[in-house]
XYZ file of C-alpha atoms in Angstrom:
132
model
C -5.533 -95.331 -4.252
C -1.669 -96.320 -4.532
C 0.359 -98.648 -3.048
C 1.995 -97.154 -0.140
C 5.718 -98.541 -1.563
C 4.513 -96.250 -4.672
C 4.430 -93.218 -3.043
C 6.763 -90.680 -0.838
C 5.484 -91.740 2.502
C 4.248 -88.259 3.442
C 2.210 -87.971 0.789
C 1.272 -91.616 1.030
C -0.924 -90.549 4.310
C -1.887 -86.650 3.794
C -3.523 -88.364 0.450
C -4.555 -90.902 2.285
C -7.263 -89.231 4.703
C -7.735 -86.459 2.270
C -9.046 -88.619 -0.212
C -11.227 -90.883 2.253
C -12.719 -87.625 3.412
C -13.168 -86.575 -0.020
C -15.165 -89.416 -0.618
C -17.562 -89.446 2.150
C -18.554 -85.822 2.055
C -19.028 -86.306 -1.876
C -22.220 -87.607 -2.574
C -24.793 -90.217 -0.897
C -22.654 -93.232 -1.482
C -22.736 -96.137 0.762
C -20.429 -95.180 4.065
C -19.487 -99.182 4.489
C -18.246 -98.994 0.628
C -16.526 -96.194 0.958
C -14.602 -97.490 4.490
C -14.094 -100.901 2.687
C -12.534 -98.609 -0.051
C -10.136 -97.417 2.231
C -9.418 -100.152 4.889
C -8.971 -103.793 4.735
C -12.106 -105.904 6.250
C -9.865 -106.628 9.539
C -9.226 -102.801 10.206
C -8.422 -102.586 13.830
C -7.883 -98.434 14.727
C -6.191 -97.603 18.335
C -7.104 -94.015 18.617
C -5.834 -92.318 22.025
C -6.389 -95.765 23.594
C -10.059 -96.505 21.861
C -10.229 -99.878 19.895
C -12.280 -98.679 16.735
C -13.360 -101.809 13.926
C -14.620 -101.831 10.595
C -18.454 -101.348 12.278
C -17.386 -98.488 14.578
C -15.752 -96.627 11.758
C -18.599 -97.178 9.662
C -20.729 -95.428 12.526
C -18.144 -92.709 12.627
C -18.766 -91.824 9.129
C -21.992 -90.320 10.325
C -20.842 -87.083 12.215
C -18.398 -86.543 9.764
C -21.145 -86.509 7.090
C -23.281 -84.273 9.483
C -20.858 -81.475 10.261
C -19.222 -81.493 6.574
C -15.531 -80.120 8.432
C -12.752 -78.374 6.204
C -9.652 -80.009 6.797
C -6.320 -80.095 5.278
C -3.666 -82.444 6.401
C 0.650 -80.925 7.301
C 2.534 -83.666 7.645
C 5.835 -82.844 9.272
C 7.788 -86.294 9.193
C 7.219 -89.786 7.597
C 8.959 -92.899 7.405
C 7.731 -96.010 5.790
C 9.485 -99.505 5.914
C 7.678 -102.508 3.671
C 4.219 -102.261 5.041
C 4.589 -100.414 8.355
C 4.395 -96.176 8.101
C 5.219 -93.806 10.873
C 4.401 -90.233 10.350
C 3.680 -86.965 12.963
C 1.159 -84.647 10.964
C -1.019 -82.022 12.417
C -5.103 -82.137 10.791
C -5.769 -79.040 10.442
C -9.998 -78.821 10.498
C -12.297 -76.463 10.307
C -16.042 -77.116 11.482
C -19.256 -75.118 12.668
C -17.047 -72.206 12.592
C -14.334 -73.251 14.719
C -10.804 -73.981 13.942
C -9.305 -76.840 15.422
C -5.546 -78.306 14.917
C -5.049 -82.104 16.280
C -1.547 -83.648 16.095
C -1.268 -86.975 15.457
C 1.359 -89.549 16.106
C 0.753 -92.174 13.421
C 1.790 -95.968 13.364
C -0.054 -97.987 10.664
C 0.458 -100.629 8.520
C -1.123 -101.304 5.012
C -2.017 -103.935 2.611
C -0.270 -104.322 -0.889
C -3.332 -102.234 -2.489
C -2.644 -99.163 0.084
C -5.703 -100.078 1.950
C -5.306 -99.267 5.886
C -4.629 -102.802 7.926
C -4.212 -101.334 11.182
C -3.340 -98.513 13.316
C -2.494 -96.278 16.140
C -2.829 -92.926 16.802
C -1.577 -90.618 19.683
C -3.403 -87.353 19.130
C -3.377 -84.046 21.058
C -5.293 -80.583 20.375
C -2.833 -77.530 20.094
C -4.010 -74.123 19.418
C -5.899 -73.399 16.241
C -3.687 -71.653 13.610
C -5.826 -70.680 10.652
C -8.576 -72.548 8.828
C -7.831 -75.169 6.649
């Protein structure tokens, strides 16, 4: 993983999940290693109002693992400024046969090594264009 101040902010955060999703649908490796890959020890997630931690995104690893979703990540806009990126990208996932497309207002904040600090998330399901 790169820095965030190494990388075109949009790109920054489409490789960002991308690559964490990657990860945990590749092999049996350890979920916790994999979020600690990813995320600072501290990680606080706001998500639609719901305070997520290093433990609950551990235990969210598990459906994702379970349902093995497509996805594919269209960021319209970013912005980053020293630590802090903003971005407004739609996930584009596809899952069990359905197609679903979630946008997602973005406001996060990294440490040096690009691992995620802390964010929030405004999210909203729009129609499904076309699978992943």
């Amino acid at each position: 993983m790169r820095p965030l101040n190494e990388t075109e902010p949009g790109r920054f955060i489409a490789d960002f999940y991308t690559s964490f999703t990657g990860d945990l649908l590749r092999g049996d490796e350890d979920p916790a290693l994999i979020v600690d890959r990813y995320h600072t020890p501290d990680i606080v997630q706001f998500a639609d109002g719901i305070r997520i931690d290093r433990d609950k995104l551990i235990a969210h690893t598990r459906p994702v693992r379970k349902n093995r979703p497509t996805s594919r990540v269209e960021v319209h806009e970013a912005v980053a400024d020293g630590d802090r990126l903003a971005a407004r990208y739609t996930l584009h996932v596809r899952q069990r046969g359905k197609n679903l497309s979630i946008e997602v207002y973005f406001f996060g904040r990294f440490a040096p090594d690009g691992r995620m600090r802390q964010a929030h998330m405004a999210t909203r399901t729009a129609p499904a264009d076309a699978a992943p």
